[in-house]
C-alpha cells in the first residue's frame, strides 16, 4: 500500500468520523433504551451457551462407562517361548463392564438437569437487573438534561439583569448599588458553574448508558466501526416515562413475601435446594456396592503330538463391599446434608434482604409522593409568584435588586428540586418493580 493510498484512507476515515460526530443525535426513550440493552446484552448469550453445555453434560452423565477390552498371551514357556509346547499357553481376549452404584447415574443426570434449569431463571433476573440499571442511568441523564434546560432558560434572564444593573448603576438615577452589580455577576458565574456540573453529570450518564446500548460485536459490520468510535450519539427524550408500580399491596407482609418467593433469584435457590437434596440421595448411593461383569475367551494351540486342546471361556462378576464407611461415605453424606441445610438459610437470608429493600423503597416512595404533592401544589406556584412580585417591584423602583436575585435563584432551585423528586420517585418505582417482578417460568422449572 503506497503512502498516497494511506493518506487517502486516513482522510476518508477522519471525514467519516467527523460526519458521524456532526450527525443529529437520535432521541431515545426509556423503553427504547431498555429494549436495546436487553437485546444487545452478551451476558444473555453466554448464559444460553453455558446452559447448552450443561445440558450436553447431563446426557453424557447418564451413559455407562466404556467397557474395557484386554488382549494378551498367557503362560508362555520361558525356555523357548514356544506357543504349542505347554497346555497352559493361550491367547486370551477379555471384556469387562462396570456398572455404577445403585441409581447414581440417573441422580447425576437429574442434578445436571436441575443445574441447567437454573439458567433461564438467571436470564430472567439479568433482564430485570438490566432494566433497573438502564432505567437509573436514563433517569440520571434525563435529570441532568432537563436541569440544563431550566438553567439555560433562566440564564438569559440573569444576563439581562446584569446588563440592567450595570446600566442602572451607571446612570446614577436608579437605586442600584455597586454591590448589586457584583451580586448579579456572582450569581451568573455560579449559574455557569452549576451548568457545567450538570453537563458533566449528563455526559457521565450518557457514557455509562452507552455500554448497555452498544450492539454486540458480532452484529457490527466493518462499515459500522467508524460510527462506533465515539460511542452511540443520542439524546434523552424530554418527557418523563410512565413507570407504573406493579399491582400488589405492599402493606400486607404475607402477600409481599409470597410475591418475593416468585422472584427468579429465589426460584433459582429453590432449584439449588433440589440439587442439594439430590446430592444427599447420591451420597446414600455410595453405600451400595459397585458391580461389574467380565468375560474372556482363550485360544490354545494343538499339542506337539497333534492332539487337540480345547479353547477356554470364562465369565465372572466383581463387586466391592463398602465396609469401612466411617471416613468416606459417612462424611460425604454428612457434607451433603450440611450443604442442603445451608441452601435453606441462603433462601431465608435472600428473602429477608429483599424484604428490607422493598420496605426501604416503599417508604422512600411514600415520602417522595408527599414532597411531590407539596411542590406541585404550593412551593412552585408560590416561588414563581414571589419572583414575579420581586421583579415587578424592582422595575417600578419599589424593590431591592438583591431580593430579585434571591427570588429568581430560589425559583430555579425549586424547579430543579421538583424535577429531582419526580426522577427519584420513578427510580424508587423501578427498584420496587425489580424485586416484585415474578419469573414467567414459575411451575415449569426444576420439576
Short mmCIF file of C-alpha atoms in Angstrom, two decimals:
data_model
loop_
_atom_site.label_atom_id
_atom_site.label_comp_id
_atom_site.label_asym_id
_atom_site.label_seq_id
_atom_site.Cartn_x
_atom_site.Cartn_y
_atom_site.Cartn_z
CA UNK A 1 0.00 0.00 0.00
CA UNK A 2 1.55 3.35 -1.07
CA UNK A 3 1.94 6.44 1.11
CA UNK A 4 -0.56 8.23 -1.12
CA UNK A 5 -3.14 5.47 -0.62
CA UNK A 6 -2.62 5.51 3.14
CA UNK A 7 -3.14 9.27 3.28
CA UNK A 8 -6.35 9.00 1.22
CA UNK A 9 -7.61 6.22 3.55
CA UNK A 10 -6.85 8.26 6.68
CA UNK A 11 -8.58 11.27 5.16
CA UNK A 12 -11.69 9.21 4.45
CA UNK A 13 -11.68 7.81 8.00
CA UNK A 14 -11.33 11.27 9.55
CA UNK A 15 -14.02 12.70 7.27
CA UNK A 16 -16.41 9.84 8.07
CA UNK A 17 -15.74 10.22 11.77
CA UNK A 18 -16.36 13.99 11.58
CA UNK A 19 -19.63 13.44 9.73
CA UNK A 20 -20.68 10.86 12.35
CA UNK A 21 -19.91 13.32 15.13
CA UNK A 22 -21.85 16.10 13.39
CA UNK A 23 -24.84 13.88 12.75
CA UNK A 24 -28.02 14.75 14.56
CA UNK A 25 -28.18 12.69 17.76
CA UNK A 26 -31.02 10.22 17.94
CA UNK A 27 -33.65 10.78 20.62
CA UNK A 28 -34.00 7.67 22.78
CA UNK A 29 -36.89 6.97 25.10
CA UNK A 30 -36.58 4.81 28.18
CA UNK A 31 -38.46 1.95 26.53
CA UNK A 32 -36.09 2.05 23.55
CA UNK A 33 -33.04 2.11 25.82
CA UNK A 34 -34.24 -0.90 27.81
CA UNK A 35 -35.07 -2.81 24.64
CA UNK A 36 -31.64 -2.09 23.13
CA UNK A 37 -29.86 -3.05 26.36
CA UNK A 38 -31.63 -6.39 26.75
CA UNK A 39 -31.23 -7.19 23.06
CA UNK A 40 -27.51 -6.41 22.98
CA UNK A 41 -26.52 -7.96 26.30
CA UNK A 42 -23.76 -10.52 25.62
CA UNK A 43 -24.24 -12.00 29.11
CA UNK A 44 -27.55 -13.49 27.97
CA UNK A 45 -25.84 -15.15 25.01
CA UNK A 46 -23.12 -16.57 27.25
CA UNK A 47 -25.73 -17.84 29.69
CA UNK A 48 -27.53 -19.74 26.91
CA UNK A 49 -24.23 -21.28 25.81
CA UNK A 50 -23.47 -22.38 29.37
CA UNK A 51 -26.93 -23.93 29.63
CA UNK A 52 -26.34 -25.83 26.37
CA UNK A 53 -23.04 -27.12 27.73
CA UNK A 54 -24.65 -28.37 30.95
CA UNK A 55 -27.50 -29.99 29.01
CA UNK A 56 -24.95 -31.90 26.93
CA UNK A 57 -23.12 -32.91 30.10
CA UNK A 58 -26.36 -34.24 31.60
CA UNK A 59 -26.80 -36.57 28.61
CA UNK A 60 -23.22 -37.76 28.95
CA UNK A 61 -23.63 -38.29 32.70
CA UNK A 62 -26.39 -40.88 32.16
CA UNK A 63 -24.19 -43.07 29.98
CA UNK A 64 -22.45 -46.20 31.26
CA UNK A 65 -18.67 -46.11 31.40
CA UNK A 66 -16.92 -47.56 28.37
CA UNK A 67 -16.24 -51.31 28.51
CA UNK A 68 -12.61 -52.42 28.78
CA UNK A 69 -11.11 -54.90 26.36
CA UNK A 70 -7.93 -56.85 27.11
CA UNK A 71 -5.77 -58.97 24.81
CA UNK A 72 -2.79 -60.95 25.98
CA UNK A 73 -0.63 -64.06 25.62
CA UNK A 74 -0.58 -66.12 28.82
CA UNK A 75 1.80 -68.74 30.23
CA UNK A 76 4.48 -68.77 27.54
CA UNK A 77 7.34 -71.18 28.43
CA UNK A 78 10.40 -69.18 29.44
CA UNK A 79 12.96 -71.55 27.84
CA UNK A 80 11.99 -71.25 24.16
CA UNK A 81 8.72 -69.16 24.14
CA UNK A 82 7.03 -71.95 22.16
CA UNK A 83 3.32 -71.37 21.86
CA UNK A 84 2.32 -75.03 21.34
CA UNK A 85 4.70 -76.60 23.91
CA UNK A 86 2.63 -76.20 27.06
CA UNK A 87 -1.05 -76.86 27.55
CA UNK A 88 -1.43 -73.72 29.67
CA UNK A 89 -0.21 -71.35 26.93
CA UNK A 90 -3.06 -69.38 25.41
CA UNK A 91 -4.09 -66.16 23.68
CA UNK A 92 -6.75 -64.52 25.80
CA UNK A 93 -9.31 -61.93 24.72
CA UNK A 94 -11.35 -60.42 27.55
CA UNK A 95 -14.02 -57.75 28.02
CA UNK A 96 -15.32 -56.17 31.23
CA UNK A 97 -18.06 -53.70 32.06
CA UNK A 98 -18.55 -51.81 35.33
CA UNK A 99 -21.97 -50.57 36.49
CA UNK A 100 -22.37 -47.51 38.74
CA UNK A 101 -23.67 -47.84 42.26
CA UNK A 102 -27.44 -48.06 42.50
CA UNK A 103 -29.19 -45.20 40.69
CA UNK A 104 -26.17 -42.88 40.76
CA UNK A 105 -26.20 -42.27 37.01
CA UNK A 106 -29.83 -41.16 36.99
CA UNK A 107 -29.24 -38.98 40.04
CA UNK A 108 -26.19 -37.30 38.46
CA UNK A 109 -28.21 -36.63 35.34
CA UNK A 110 -31.02 -35.13 37.42
CA UNK A 111 -28.56 -32.83 39.23
CA UNK A 112 -27.20 -31.54 35.93
CA UNK A 113 -30.69 -31.10 34.52
CA UNK A 114 -31.61 -29.06 37.58
CA UNK A 115 -28.44 -27.03 37.17
CA UNK A 116 -29.34 -26.39 33.56
CA UNK A 117 -32.85 -25.27 34.53
CA UNK A 118 -31.37 -22.51 36.71
CA UNK A 119 -30.06 -20.64 33.69
CA UNK A 120 -33.42 -19.41 32.33
CA UNK A 121 -34.13 -18.01 35.80
CA UNK A 122 -30.76 -16.29 35.86
CA UNK A 123 -31.58 -14.77 32.48
CA UNK A 124 -34.89 -13.50 33.86
CA UNK A 125 -33.05 -11.90 36.76
CA UNK A 126 -30.42 -10.46 34.44
CA UNK A 127 -33.09 -8.85 32.25
CA UNK A 128 -34.76 -7.38 35.33
CA UNK A 129 -31.39 -6.10 36.59
CA UNK A 130 -30.53 -4.58 33.22
CA UNK A 131 -33.96 -2.93 33.09
CA UNK A 132 -33.45 -1.39 36.53
CA UNK A 133 -29.86 -0.33 35.79
CA UNK A 134 -30.66 1.24 32.43
CA UNK A 135 -33.67 2.97 33.98
CA UNK A 136 -31.45 4.51 36.68
CA UNK A 137 -28.90 5.73 34.11
CA UNK A 138 -31.57 7.03 31.72
CA UNK A 139 -33.28 8.94 34.53
CA UNK A 140 -29.94 10.39 35.67
CA UNK A 141 -29.32 11.62 32.13
CA UNK A 142 -32.88 12.97 31.92
CA UNK A 143 -32.47 14.87 35.20
CA UNK A 144 -29.20 16.44 34.07
CA UNK A 145 -30.55 17.27 30.61
CA UNK A 146 -33.70 18.93 31.95
CA UNK A 147 -31.75 20.76 34.66
CA UNK A 148 -29.54 22.20 31.90
CA UNK A 149 -32.66 23.28 30.03
CA UNK A 150 -34.05 25.01 33.14
CA UNK A 151 -30.74 26.75 33.82
CA UNK A 152 -30.37 27.90 30.23
CA UNK A 153 -33.92 29.20 30.35
CA UNK A 154 -33.08 31.44 33.33
CA UNK A 155 -29.52 32.21 32.26
CA UNK A 156 -30.69 34.71 29.64
CA UNK A 157 -32.76 36.45 32.29
CA UNK A 158 -29.77 36.70 34.63
CA UNK A 159 -27.65 38.12 31.81
CA UNK A 160 -30.32 40.75 31.21
CA UNK A 161 -30.40 41.50 34.94
CA UNK A 162 -26.62 42.02 34.93
CA UNK A 163 -26.91 44.41 31.99
CA UNK A 164 -29.83 46.17 33.65
CA UNK A 165 -27.93 46.52 36.92
CA UNK A 166 -24.89 47.92 35.14
CA UNK A 167 -26.99 50.40 33.20
CA UNK A 168 -28.91 51.48 36.29
CA UNK A 169 -25.71 51.85 38.30
CA UNK A 170 -24.01 53.87 35.55
CA UNK A 171 -26.94 56.24 35.18
CA UNK A 172 -26.99 57.04 38.91
CA UNK A 173 -30.72 57.55 38.53
CA UNK A 174 -31.96 54.29 39.99
CA UNK A 175 -31.31 52.77 43.40
CA UNK A 176 -28.87 50.15 42.05
CA UNK A 177 -25.65 49.98 44.02
CA UNK A 178 -22.27 48.59 43.08
CA UNK A 179 -22.82 45.57 45.32
CA UNK A 180 -25.98 44.78 43.34
CA UNK A 181 -23.96 44.65 40.15
CA UNK A 182 -21.37 42.44 41.80
CA UNK A 183 -24.11 40.22 43.25
CA UNK A 184 -25.72 39.79 39.83
CA UNK A 185 -22.38 38.94 38.22
CA UNK A 186 -21.59 36.46 41.02
CA UNK A 187 -24.94 34.72 40.61
CA UNK A 188 -24.35 34.45 36.87
CA UNK A 189 -20.93 32.90 37.48
CA UNK A 190 -22.42 30.43 39.95
CA UNK A 191 -25.14 29.65 37.43
CA UNK A 192 -22.50 28.87 34.81
CA UNK A 193 -20.72 26.63 37.32
CA UNK A 194 -23.96 24.78 38.04
CA UNK A 195 -24.48 24.44 34.31
CA UNK A 196 -21.00 22.89 33.97
CA UNK A 197 -21.72 20.45 36.80
CA UNK A 198 -24.99 19.37 35.20
CA UNK A 199 -23.30 18.97 31.82
CA UNK A 200 -20.70 16.75 33.48
CA UNK A 201 -23.44 14.63 35.03
CA UNK A 202 -25.17 14.35 31.66
CA UNK A 203 -22.00 13.28 29.86
CA UNK A 204 -21.18 10.72 32.57
CA UNK A 205 -24.71 9.28 32.49
CA UNK A 206 -24.63 9.07 28.69
CA UNK A 207 -21.21 7.38 28.80
CA UNK A 208 -22.45 4.84 31.36
CA UNK A 209 -25.61 4.25 29.34
CA UNK A 210 -23.58 3.74 26.19
CA UNK A 211 -22.10 0.45 27.38
CA UNK A 212 -25.58 -1.05 27.54
CA UNK A 213 -26.70 0.24 24.15
CA UNK A 214 -23.74 -0.94 22.07
CA UNK A 215 -24.67 -3.70 19.63
CA UNK A 216 -22.87 -7.00 20.06
CA UNK A 217 -19.52 -7.14 18.28
CA UNK A 218 -20.77 -9.96 16.06
CA UNK A 219 -23.52 -7.67 14.77
CA UNK A 220 -21.12 -4.87 13.78
CA UNK A 221 -20.07 -4.72 10.16
CA UNK A 222 -16.76 -3.19 9.15
CA UNK A 223 -18.52 -0.11 7.83
CA UNK A 224 -20.15 0.47 11.23
CA UNK A 225 -16.83 0.62 13.07
CA UNK A 226 -16.23 4.32 12.46
CA UNK A 227 -19.73 5.17 13.68
CA UNK A 228 -18.98 3.39 16.95
CA UNK A 229 -15.60 5.05 17.61
CA UNK A 230 -17.09 7.84 19.68
CA UNK A 231 -19.92 5.81 21.14
CA UNK A 232 -23.56 6.00 20.20
CA UNK A 233 -24.65 9.61 19.77
CA UNK A 234 -28.08 10.20 21.24
CA UNK A 235 -30.06 12.47 23.49
CA UNK A 236 -32.66 11.67 26.07
CA UNK A 237 -36.35 12.19 25.37
CA UNK A 238 -37.76 15.30 27.01
CA UNK A 239 -40.77 13.62 28.60
CA UNK A 240 -40.68 11.53 31.76
CA UNK A 241 -41.77 7.93 31.11
CA UNK A 242 -44.75 6.36 32.80
CA UNK A 243 -43.32 3.72 35.14
CA UNK A 244 -46.22 2.00 36.89
CA UNK A 245 -45.78 0.19 40.18
CA UNK A 246 -46.78 -3.46 39.98
CA UNK A 247 -50.19 -4.19 41.46
CA UNK A 248 -49.53 -5.52 44.95
CA UNK A 249 -50.39 -4.41 48.46
CA UNK A 250 -47.02 -3.57 49.99
CA UNK A 251 -48.55 -3.25 53.46
CA UNK A 252 -49.55 -6.95 53.55
CA UNK A 253 -46.33 -8.71 54.56
CA UNK A 254 -47.58 -12.24 53.87
CA UNK A 255 -48.66 -11.26 50.37
CA UNK A 256 -45.37 -9.47 49.84
CA UNK A 257 -43.29 -12.47 50.95
CA UNK A 258 -45.32 -14.71 48.65
CA UNK A 259 -44.52 -12.38 45.74
CA UNK A 260 -40.82 -12.27 46.65
CA UNK A 261 -40.79 -16.08 46.68
CA UNK A 262 -41.64 -15.92 42.95
CA UNK A 263 -38.56 -13.83 42.14
CA UNK A 264 -36.09 -15.52 39.74
CA UNK A 265 -33.26 -15.43 42.31
CA UNK A 266 -35.44 -17.12 44.94
CA UNK A 267 -36.64 -19.73 42.44
CA UNK A 268 -33.03 -20.36 41.49
CA UNK A 269 -32.29 -21.08 45.16
CA UNK A 270 -35.25 -23.49 45.19
CA UNK A 271 -33.58 -25.36 42.36
CA UNK A 272 -30.28 -25.19 44.22
CA UNK A 273 -32.00 -26.80 47.19
CA UNK A 274 -33.36 -29.59 44.98
CA UNK A 275 -29.85 -30.13 43.68
CA UNK A 276 -28.57 -30.35 47.25
CA UNK A 277 -31.29 -32.86 48.15
CA UNK A 278 -30.36 -34.94 45.11
CA UNK A 279 -26.75 -34.79 46.24
CA UNK A 280 -27.85 -36.30 49.57
CA UNK A 281 -29.54 -39.11 47.67
CA UNK A 282 -26.38 -39.58 45.61
CA UNK A 283 -24.32 -39.78 48.79
CA UNK A 284 -26.60 -42.56 50.06
CA UNK A 285 -25.96 -44.48 46.85
CA UNK A 286 -22.28 -44.68 47.77
CA UNK A 287 -23.18 -47.19 50.49
CA UNK A 288 -24.27 -49.65 47.79
CA UNK A 289 -21.75 -52.00 46.11
CA UNK A 290 -20.47 -51.32 42.62
CA UNK A 291 -20.96 -54.26 40.29
CA UNK A 292 -19.05 -55.37 37.24
CA UNK A 293 -19.13 -58.29 34.79
CA UNK A 294 -16.32 -59.75 32.74
CA UNK A 295 -15.96 -62.44 30.11
CA UNK A 296 -12.93 -63.84 28.27
CA UNK A 297 -12.11 -66.29 25.53
CA UNK A 298 -8.73 -68.11 25.49
CA UNK A 299 -7.35 -69.84 22.39
CA UNK A 300 -4.84 -72.75 22.79
CA UNK A 301 -2.71 -74.33 20.04
CA UNK A 302 -2.54 -78.07 19.25
CA UNK A 303 -0.15 -80.24 21.22
CA UNK A 304 3.22 -81.37 19.76
CA UNK A 305 1.81 -84.81 19.15
CA UNK A 306 -1.10 -83.34 17.16
CA UNK A 307 -3.71 -83.73 19.90
CA UNK A 308 -6.43 -81.09 20.14
CA UNK A 309 -6.60 -78.72 23.10
CA UNK A 310 -9.93 -77.20 23.99
CA UNK A 311 -10.28 -73.41 23.97
CA UNK A 312 -11.32 -71.79 27.24
CA UNK A 313 -14.20 -69.46 28.08
CA UNK A 314 -14.51 -67.56 31.37
CA UNK A 315 -17.21 -65.33 32.85
CA UNK A 316 -17.34 -63.62 36.21
CA UNK A 317 -18.84 -60.92 38.39
CA UNK A 318 -16.98 -58.36 40.52
CA UNK A 319 -18.27 -56.04 43.21
CA UNK A 320 -16.81 -54.03 46.04
CA UNK A 321 -18.08 -54.15 49.60
CA UNK A 322 -18.32 -50.72 51.34
CA UNK A 323 -17.38 -51.91 54.82
CA UNK A 324 -15.14 -49.10 56.03
CA UNK A 325 -17.51 -46.13 55.67
CA UNK A 326 -16.60 -44.04 58.69
CA UNK A 327 -14.11 -41.77 56.96
CA UNK A 328 -15.54 -41.74 53.45
CA UNK A 329 -19.20 -42.48 52.81
CA UNK A 330 -20.41 -41.26 56.21
CA UNK A 331 -18.52 -37.98 55.87
CA UNK A 332 -19.66 -37.49 52.30
CA UNK A 333 -23.26 -37.97 53.39
CA UNK A 334 -22.82 -35.56 56.29
CA UNK A 335 -21.33 -32.94 53.95
CA UNK A 336 -24.23 -33.30 51.51
CA UNK A 337 -26.78 -32.92 54.29
CA UNK A 338 -24.99 -29.81 55.60
CA UNK A 339 -24.96 -28.23 52.13
CA UNK A 340 -28.68 -28.94 51.74
CA UNK A 341 -29.46 -27.20 55.02
CA UNK A 342 -27.15 -24.29 54.12
CA UNK A 343 -29.19 -23.58 50.97
CA UNK A 344 -32.30 -23.17 53.15
CA UNK A 345 -30.54 -20.48 55.17
CA UNK A 346 -29.42 -18.75 51.94
CA UNK A 347 -33.02 -18.59 50.77
CA UNK A 348 -34.18 -17.17 54.10
CA UNK A 349 -31.38 -14.59 54.06
CA UNK A 350 -32.17 -13.57 50.47
CA UNK A 351 -35.88 -13.07 51.18
CA UNK A 352 -35.03 -11.02 54.30
CA UNK A 353 -32.68 -8.82 52.28
CA UNK A 354 -35.22 -8.35 49.51
CA UNK A 355 -37.97 -7.61 52.03
CA UNK A 356 -35.76 -4.97 53.62
CA UNK A 357 -35.07 -3.35 50.25
CA UNK A 358 -38.75 -3.34 49.32
CA UNK A 359 -39.64 -1.75 52.65
CA UNK A 360 -36.94 0.90 52.18
CA UNK A 361 -38.05 1.84 48.66
CA UNK A 362 -41.70 1.76 49.72
CA UNK A 363 -41.01 4.27 52.48
CA UNK A 364 -38.97 6.36 50.07
CA UNK A 365 -41.83 6.28 47.58
CA UNK A 366 -44.31 7.38 50.22
CA UNK A 367 -42.33 10.42 51.35
CA UNK A 368 -41.35 11.37 47.80
CA UNK A 369 -45.03 11.36 46.87
CA UNK A 370 -45.77 13.75 49.74
CA UNK A 371 -42.94 16.07 48.65
CA UNK A 372 -44.05 15.89 45.03
CA UNK A 373 -47.56 16.95 46.04
CA UNK A 374 -46.17 19.79 48.17
CA UNK A 375 -44.01 21.12 45.34
CA UNK A 376 -46.69 20.81 42.66
CA UNK A 377 -49.50 22.37 44.70
CA UNK A 378 -47.68 25.03 46.74
CA UNK A 379 -43.93 25.58 46.52
CA UNK A 380 -43.52 26.01 42.75
CA UNK A 381 -46.51 28.34 42.50
CA UNK A 382 -45.52 30.47 45.47
CA UNK A 383 -41.85 30.73 44.49
CA UNK A 384 -42.88 31.83 40.99
CA UNK A 385 -45.28 34.44 42.38
CA UNK A 386 -42.60 35.72 44.73
CA UNK A 387 -40.05 36.02 41.91
CA UNK A 388 -42.55 37.84 39.68
CA UNK A 389 -43.56 40.17 42.50
CA UNK A 390 -39.95 40.99 43.35
CA UNK A 391 -39.11 41.70 39.72
CA UNK A 392 -42.20 43.86 39.25
CA UNK A 393 -41.43 45.85 42.38
CA UNK A 394 -37.83 46.40 41.29
CA UNK A 395 -38.80 47.58 37.81
CA UNK A 396 -41.06 50.17 39.45
CA UNK A 397 -38.23 51.36 41.73
CA UNK A 398 -40.03 49.90 44.72
CA UNK A 399 -37.91 46.81 45.41
CA UNK A 400 -34.46 45.62 46.26
CA UNK A 401 -32.29 44.18 43.49
CA UNK A 402 -30.79 41.59 45.84
CA UNK A 403 -34.28 40.36 46.65
CA UNK A 404 -35.00 39.92 42.94
CA UNK A 405 -31.87 37.81 42.53
CA UNK A 406 -32.67 35.72 45.60
CA UNK A 407 -36.22 35.13 44.43
CA UNK A 408 -35.18 34.03 40.92
CA UNK A 409 -32.47 31.74 42.31
CA UNK A 410 -34.98 30.24 44.76
CA UNK A 411 -37.49 29.66 41.94
CA UNK A 412 -34.85 27.93 39.80
CA UNK A 413 -33.71 25.77 42.74
CA UNK A 414 -37.30 24.78 43.48
CA UNK A 415 -37.85 23.82 39.83
CA UNK A 416 -34.73 21.65 39.83
CA UNK A 417 -35.67 20.15 43.21
CA UNK A 418 -39.17 19.31 41.92
CA UNK A 419 -37.63 17.66 38.87
CA UNK A 420 -35.26 15.70 41.10
CA UNK A 421 -38.21 14.49 43.20
CA UNK A 422 -40.05 13.32 40.08
CA UNK A 423 -36.97 11.40 38.94
CA UNK A 424 -36.25 9.88 42.36
CA UNK A 425 -39.86 8.78 42.63
CA UNK A 426 -39.61 6.91 39.33
CA UNK A 427 -36.30 5.39 40.43
CA UNK A 428 -37.97 4.04 43.58
CA UNK A 429 -40.78 2.56 41.47
CA UNK A 430 -38.23 0.94 39.13
CA UNK A 431 -36.35 -0.58 42.07
CA UNK A 432 -39.56 -1.90 43.59
CA UNK A 433 -40.59 -3.42 40.27
CA UNK A 434 -37.27 -5.28 40.08
CA UNK A 435 -37.93 -7.03 43.39
CA UNK A 436 -41.64 -7.57 42.75
CA UNK A 437 -41.39 -8.95 39.20
CA UNK A 438 -42.15 -12.69 39.27
CA UNK A 439 -40.46 -15.10 36.92
CA UNK A 440 -42.62 -16.18 33.96
CA UNK A 441 -41.25 -19.73 34.39
CA UNK A 442 -42.94 -20.47 37.72
CA UNK A 443 -44.10 -24.06 37.90
CA UNK A 444 -42.13 -25.31 34.88
CA UNK A 445 -38.57 -25.00 36.14
CA UNK A 446 -36.94 -27.75 38.13
CA UNK A 447 -39.91 -30.05 38.14
#
